[in-house]
mmCIF file of C-alpha atoms in Angstrom:
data_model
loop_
_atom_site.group_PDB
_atom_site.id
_atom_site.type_symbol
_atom_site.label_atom_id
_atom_site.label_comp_id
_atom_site.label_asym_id
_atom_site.label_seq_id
_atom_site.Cartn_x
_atom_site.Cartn_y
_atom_site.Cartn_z
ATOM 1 C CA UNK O 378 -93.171 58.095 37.418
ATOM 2 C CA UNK O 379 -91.746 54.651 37.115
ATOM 3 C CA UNK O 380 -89.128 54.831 40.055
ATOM 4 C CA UNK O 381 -86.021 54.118 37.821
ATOM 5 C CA UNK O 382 -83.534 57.013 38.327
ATOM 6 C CA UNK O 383 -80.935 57.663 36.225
ATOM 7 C CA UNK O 384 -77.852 60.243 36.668
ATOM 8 C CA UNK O 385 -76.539 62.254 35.423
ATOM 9 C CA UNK O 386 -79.409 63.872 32.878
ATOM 10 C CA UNK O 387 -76.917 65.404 30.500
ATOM 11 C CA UNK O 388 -73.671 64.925 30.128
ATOM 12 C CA UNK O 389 -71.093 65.904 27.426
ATOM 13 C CA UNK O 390 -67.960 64.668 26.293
ATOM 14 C CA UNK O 391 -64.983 64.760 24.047
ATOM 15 C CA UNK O 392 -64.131 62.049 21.973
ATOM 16 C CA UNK O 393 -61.742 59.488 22.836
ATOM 17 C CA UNK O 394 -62.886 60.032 26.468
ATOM 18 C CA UNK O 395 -64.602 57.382 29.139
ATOM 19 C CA UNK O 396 -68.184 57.671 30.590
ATOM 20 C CA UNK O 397 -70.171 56.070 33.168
ATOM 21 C CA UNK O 398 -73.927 55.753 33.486
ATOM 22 C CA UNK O 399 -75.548 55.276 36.638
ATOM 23 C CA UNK O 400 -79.078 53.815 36.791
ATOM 24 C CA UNK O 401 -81.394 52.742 40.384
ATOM 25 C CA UNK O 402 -83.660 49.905 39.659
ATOM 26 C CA UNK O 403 -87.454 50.287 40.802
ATOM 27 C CA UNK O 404 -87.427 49.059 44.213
ATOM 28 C CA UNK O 405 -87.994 44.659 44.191
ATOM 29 C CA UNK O 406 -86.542 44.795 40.608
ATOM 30 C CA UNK O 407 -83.396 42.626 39.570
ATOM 31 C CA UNK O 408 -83.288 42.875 36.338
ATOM 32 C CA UNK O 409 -81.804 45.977 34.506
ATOM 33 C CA UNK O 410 -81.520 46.322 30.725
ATOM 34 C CA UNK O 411 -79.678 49.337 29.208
ATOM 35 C CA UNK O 412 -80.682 51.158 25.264
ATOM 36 C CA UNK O 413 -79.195 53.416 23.203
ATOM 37 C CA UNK O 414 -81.577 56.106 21.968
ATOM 38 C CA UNK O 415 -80.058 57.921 18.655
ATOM 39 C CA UNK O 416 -82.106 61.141 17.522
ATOM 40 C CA UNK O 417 -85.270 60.403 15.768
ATOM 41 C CA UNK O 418 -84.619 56.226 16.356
ATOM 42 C CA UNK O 419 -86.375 53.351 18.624
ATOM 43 C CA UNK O 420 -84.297 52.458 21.250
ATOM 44 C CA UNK O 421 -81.066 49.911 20.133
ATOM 45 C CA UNK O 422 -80.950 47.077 23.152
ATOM 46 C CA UNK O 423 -77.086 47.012 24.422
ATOM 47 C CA UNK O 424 -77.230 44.297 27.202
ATOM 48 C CA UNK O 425 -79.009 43.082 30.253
ATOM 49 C CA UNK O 426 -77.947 42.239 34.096
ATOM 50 C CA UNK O 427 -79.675 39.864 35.620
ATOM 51 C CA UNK O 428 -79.091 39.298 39.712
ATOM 52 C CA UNK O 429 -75.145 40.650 38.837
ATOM 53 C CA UNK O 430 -74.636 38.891 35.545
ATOM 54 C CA UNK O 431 -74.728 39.924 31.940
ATOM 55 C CA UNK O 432 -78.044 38.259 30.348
ATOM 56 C CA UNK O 433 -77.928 38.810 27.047
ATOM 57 C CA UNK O 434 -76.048 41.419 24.542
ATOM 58 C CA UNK O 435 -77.366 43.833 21.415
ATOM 59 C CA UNK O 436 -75.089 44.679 18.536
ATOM 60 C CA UNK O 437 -72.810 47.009 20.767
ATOM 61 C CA UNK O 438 -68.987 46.899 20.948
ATOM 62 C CA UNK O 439 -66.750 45.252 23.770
ATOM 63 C CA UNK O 440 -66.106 49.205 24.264
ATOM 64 C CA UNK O 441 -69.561 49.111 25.948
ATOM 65 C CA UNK O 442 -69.592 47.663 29.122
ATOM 66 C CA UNK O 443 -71.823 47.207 32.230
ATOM 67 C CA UNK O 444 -72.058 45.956 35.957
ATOM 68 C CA UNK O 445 -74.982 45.145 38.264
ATOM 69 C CA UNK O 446 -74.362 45.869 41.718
ATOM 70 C CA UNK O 447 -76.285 43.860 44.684
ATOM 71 C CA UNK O 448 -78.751 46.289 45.317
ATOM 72 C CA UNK O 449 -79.603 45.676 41.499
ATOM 73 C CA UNK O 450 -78.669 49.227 40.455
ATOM 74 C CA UNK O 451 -76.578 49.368 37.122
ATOM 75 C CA UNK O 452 -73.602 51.462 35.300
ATOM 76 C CA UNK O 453 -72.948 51.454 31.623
ATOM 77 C CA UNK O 454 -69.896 52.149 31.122
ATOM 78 C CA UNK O 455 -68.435 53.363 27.476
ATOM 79 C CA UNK O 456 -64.910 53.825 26.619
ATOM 80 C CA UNK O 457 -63.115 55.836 23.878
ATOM 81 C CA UNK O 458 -66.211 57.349 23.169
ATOM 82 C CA UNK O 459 -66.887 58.341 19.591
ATOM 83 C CA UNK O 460 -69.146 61.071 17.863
ATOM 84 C CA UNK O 461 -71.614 58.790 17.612
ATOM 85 C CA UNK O 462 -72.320 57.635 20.836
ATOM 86 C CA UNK O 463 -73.950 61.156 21.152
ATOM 87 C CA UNK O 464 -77.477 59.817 21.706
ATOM 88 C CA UNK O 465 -80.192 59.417 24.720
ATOM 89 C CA UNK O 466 -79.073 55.917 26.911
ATOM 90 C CA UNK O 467 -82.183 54.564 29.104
ATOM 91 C CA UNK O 468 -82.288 52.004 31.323
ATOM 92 C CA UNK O 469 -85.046 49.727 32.232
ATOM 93 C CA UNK O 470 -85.830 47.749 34.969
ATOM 94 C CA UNK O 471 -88.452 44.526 35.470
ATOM 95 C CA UNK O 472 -88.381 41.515 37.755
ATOM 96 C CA UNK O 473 -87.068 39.227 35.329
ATOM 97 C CA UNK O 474 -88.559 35.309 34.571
ATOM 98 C CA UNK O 475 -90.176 34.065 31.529
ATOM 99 C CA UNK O 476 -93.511 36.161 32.469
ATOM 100 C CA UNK O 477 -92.308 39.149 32.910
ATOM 101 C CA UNK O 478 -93.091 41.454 29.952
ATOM 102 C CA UNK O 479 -93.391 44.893 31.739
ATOM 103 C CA UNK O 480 -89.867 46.962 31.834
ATOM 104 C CA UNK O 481 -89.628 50.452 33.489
ATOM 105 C CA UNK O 482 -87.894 52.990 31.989
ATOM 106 C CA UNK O 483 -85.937 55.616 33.258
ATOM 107 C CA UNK O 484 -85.313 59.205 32.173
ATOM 108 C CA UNK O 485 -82.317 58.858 30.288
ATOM 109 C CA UNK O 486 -79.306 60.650 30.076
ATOM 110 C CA UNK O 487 -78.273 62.619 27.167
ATOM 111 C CA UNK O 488 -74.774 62.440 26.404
ATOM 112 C CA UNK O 489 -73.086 64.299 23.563
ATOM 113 C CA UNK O 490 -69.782 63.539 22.274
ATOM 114 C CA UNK O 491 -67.994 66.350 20.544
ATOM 115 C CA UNK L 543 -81.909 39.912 11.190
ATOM 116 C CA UNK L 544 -85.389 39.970 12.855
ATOM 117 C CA UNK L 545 -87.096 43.669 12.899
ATOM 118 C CA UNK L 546 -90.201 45.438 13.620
ATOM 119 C CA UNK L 547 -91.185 48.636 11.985
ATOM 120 C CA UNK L 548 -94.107 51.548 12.081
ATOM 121 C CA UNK L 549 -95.848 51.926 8.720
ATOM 122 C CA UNK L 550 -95.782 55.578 8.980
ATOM 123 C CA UNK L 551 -93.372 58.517 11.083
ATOM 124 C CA UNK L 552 -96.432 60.652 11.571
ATOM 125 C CA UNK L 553 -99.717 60.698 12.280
ATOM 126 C CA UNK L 554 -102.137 63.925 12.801
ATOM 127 C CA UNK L 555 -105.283 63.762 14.234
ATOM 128 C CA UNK L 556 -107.962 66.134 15.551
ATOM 129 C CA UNK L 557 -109.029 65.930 19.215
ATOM 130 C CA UNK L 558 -111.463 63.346 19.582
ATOM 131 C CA UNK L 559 -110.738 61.379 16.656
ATOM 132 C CA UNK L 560 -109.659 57.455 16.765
ATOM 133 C CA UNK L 561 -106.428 57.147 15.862
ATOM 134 C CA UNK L 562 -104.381 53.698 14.468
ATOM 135 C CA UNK L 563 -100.701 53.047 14.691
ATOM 136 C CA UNK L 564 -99.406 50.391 12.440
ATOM 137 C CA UNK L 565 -96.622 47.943 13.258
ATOM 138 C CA UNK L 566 -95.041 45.446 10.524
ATOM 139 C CA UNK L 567 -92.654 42.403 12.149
ATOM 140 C CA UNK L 568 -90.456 40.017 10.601
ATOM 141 C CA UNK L 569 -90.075 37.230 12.607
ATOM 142 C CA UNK L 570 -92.562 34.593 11.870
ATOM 143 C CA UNK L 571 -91.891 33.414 15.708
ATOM 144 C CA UNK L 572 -92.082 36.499 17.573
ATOM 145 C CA UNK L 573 -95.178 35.600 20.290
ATOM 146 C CA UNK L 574 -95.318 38.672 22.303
ATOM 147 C CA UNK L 575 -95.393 42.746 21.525
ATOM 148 C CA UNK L 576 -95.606 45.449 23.818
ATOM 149 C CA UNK L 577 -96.775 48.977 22.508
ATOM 150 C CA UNK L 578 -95.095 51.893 24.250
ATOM 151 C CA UNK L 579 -95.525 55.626 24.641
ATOM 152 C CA UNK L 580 -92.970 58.467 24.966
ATOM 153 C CA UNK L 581 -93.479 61.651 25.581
ATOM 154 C CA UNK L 582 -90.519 64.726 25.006
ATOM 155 C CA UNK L 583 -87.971 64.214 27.408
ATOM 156 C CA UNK L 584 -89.054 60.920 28.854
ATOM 157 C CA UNK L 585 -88.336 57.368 28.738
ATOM 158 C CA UNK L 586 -90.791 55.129 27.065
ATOM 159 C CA UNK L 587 -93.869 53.921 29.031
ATOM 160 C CA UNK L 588 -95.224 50.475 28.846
ATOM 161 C CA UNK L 589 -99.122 50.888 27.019
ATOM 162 C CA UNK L 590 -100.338 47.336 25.820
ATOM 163 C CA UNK L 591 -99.610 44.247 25.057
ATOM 164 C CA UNK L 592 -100.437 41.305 23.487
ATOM 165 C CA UNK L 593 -99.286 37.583 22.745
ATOM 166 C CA UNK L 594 -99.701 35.486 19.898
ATOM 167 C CA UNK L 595 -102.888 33.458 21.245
ATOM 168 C CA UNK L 596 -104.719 36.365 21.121
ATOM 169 C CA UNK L 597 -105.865 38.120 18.110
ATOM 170 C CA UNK L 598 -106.921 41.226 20.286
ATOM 171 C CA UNK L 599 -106.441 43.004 23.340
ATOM 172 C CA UNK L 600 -108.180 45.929 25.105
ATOM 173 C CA UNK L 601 -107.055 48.460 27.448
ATOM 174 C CA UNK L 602 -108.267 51.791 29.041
ATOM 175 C CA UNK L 603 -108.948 53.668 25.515
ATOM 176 C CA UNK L 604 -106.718 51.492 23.490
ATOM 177 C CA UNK L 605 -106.829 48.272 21.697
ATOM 178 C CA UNK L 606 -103.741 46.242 19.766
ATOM 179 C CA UNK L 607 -104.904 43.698 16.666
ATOM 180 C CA UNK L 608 -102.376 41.155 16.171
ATOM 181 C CA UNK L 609 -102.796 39.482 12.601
ATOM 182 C CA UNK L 610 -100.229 36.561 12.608
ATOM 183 C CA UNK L 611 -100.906 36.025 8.721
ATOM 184 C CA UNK L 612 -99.638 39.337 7.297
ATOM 185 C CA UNK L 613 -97.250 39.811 10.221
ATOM 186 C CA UNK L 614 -98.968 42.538 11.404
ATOM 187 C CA UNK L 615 -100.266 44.522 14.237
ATOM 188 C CA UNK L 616 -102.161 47.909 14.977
ATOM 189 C CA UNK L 617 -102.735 50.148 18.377
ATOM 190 C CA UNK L 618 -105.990 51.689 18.388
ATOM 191 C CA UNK L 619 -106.580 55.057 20.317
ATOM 192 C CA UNK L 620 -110.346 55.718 20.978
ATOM 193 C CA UNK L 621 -111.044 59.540 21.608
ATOM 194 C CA UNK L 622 -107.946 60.719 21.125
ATOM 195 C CA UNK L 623 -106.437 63.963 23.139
ATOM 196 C CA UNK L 624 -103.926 65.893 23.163
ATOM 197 C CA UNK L 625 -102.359 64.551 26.217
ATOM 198 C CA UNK L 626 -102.086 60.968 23.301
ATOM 199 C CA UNK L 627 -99.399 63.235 21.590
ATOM 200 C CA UNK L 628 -96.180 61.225 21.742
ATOM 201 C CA UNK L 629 -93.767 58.997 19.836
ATOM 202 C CA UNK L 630 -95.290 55.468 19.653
ATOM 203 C CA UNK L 631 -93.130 52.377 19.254
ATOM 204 C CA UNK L 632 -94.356 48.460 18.880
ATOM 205 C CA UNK L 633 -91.412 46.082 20.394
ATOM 206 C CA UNK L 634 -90.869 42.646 20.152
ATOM 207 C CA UNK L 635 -88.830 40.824 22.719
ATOM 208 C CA UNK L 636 -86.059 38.552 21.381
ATOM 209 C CA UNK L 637 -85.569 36.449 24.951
ATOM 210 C CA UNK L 638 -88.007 34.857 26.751
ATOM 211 C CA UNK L 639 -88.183 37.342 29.506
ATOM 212 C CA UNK L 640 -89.758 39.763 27.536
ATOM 213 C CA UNK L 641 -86.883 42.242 28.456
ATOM 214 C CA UNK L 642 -84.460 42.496 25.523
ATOM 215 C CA UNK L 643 -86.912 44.864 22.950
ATOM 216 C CA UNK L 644 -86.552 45.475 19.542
ATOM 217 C CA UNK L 645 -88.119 48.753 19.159
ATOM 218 C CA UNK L 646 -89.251 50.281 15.623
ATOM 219 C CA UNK L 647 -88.231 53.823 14.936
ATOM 220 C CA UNK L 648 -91.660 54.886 16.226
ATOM 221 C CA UNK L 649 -94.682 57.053 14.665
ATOM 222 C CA UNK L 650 -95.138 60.659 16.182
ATOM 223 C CA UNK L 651 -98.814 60.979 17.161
ATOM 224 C CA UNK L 652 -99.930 64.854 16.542
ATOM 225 C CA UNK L 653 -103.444 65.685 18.269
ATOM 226 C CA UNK L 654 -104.613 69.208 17.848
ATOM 227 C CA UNK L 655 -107.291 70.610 19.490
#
């Protein structure tokens, strides 16, 4: 186990609706970096807090939208959700700086939009 | 845009066996890859890695090639078992902390007994 927890495990959802995420860092981590996980796909990179701040930013819409809180735990946060946002969203969490190749993944949570 | 991608989706193997994932990349500048591992229902796990100054790395069991030339690297699984049987992805990091991957759709390792 990598000590990144992630709630809730499942979740679904109607379209149009709002969600929220919730991810806990591995303890001494401050860096957390959320993915979107369609069926059958590599995970898509949607953005990255570092120490509170957005760090960087996939191909994801405004719609999609994070915070990092001071104990470095995270929320993803996705409004007016659409059919296909149905897909597995991990987080990840590492200690950030230029060495630092290792990230931790969480779980996931599943969500499914119908 | 830059991309990295598996040569094949699946890959069977018998128990014991060596098995070898394939990774292509595009970007000429990429200098670090991580292999990863996940299993149903998890998250991926961190395996290997490798930067550009090396042309080989080994692990507990595995091994990654990195061939700069053809853009090109390979995981290496000695003995395989059936424990090995996963999804396998090769990522490149696009920042400099090594923690915004580009994943390839990933090659599902089979390993029957």
């Amino acid at each position: 186990e990598t000590g990144v927890t992630q709630s809730p495990t499942h979740l679904i959802k109607t379209r149009g609706q709002q969600v929220t995420l919730r991810c806990s860092s591995q303890s001494g981590h401050n860096t957390v970096s959320w993915y979107q996980q369609a069926l059958g796909q590599g995970p898509q990179f949607i953005f990255q807090y570092y120490r509170e701040e957005e760090n960087g930013r996939g191909n994801f819409p405004p719609r999609f939208s994070g915070l990092q809180f001071p104990n470095y735990s995270s929320e993803l946060n996705v409004n007016a959700l659409e059919l296909d946002d149905s897909a597995l969203y991990l987080c990840a969490s590492s200690l950030g700086g230029l060495d630092s190749g290792e990230q931790y993944f969480g779980p996931g949570t599943r969500l499914t939009v119908t | 845009g830059e991309s990295v991608g598996l040569h094949l989706p699946t890959l069977s193997v018998q128990e014991g066996d060596n098995s070898i994932i394939n990774c292509a990349y595009s970007n000429s500048a990429s200098d670090y890859f991580i292999w990863y591992k996940q299993e149903s229902g998890k998250g991926p796990q961190f395996i290997i890695d490798i930067r550009s100054n090396m042309d080989k790395r080994q692990g507990q069991r595995v091994t990654v090639l990195l061939n700069k030339t053809v853009k090109h690297l390979s995981l290496q699984i000695a003995a395989t078992q059936p424990g090995d049987s996963a999804v396998y992805f090769c990522a490149d990091p696009h920042n400099q902390a090594g923690t915004a991957l580009i994943f390839g759709k990933g090659t599902t390792l089979s390993v029957s007994s």
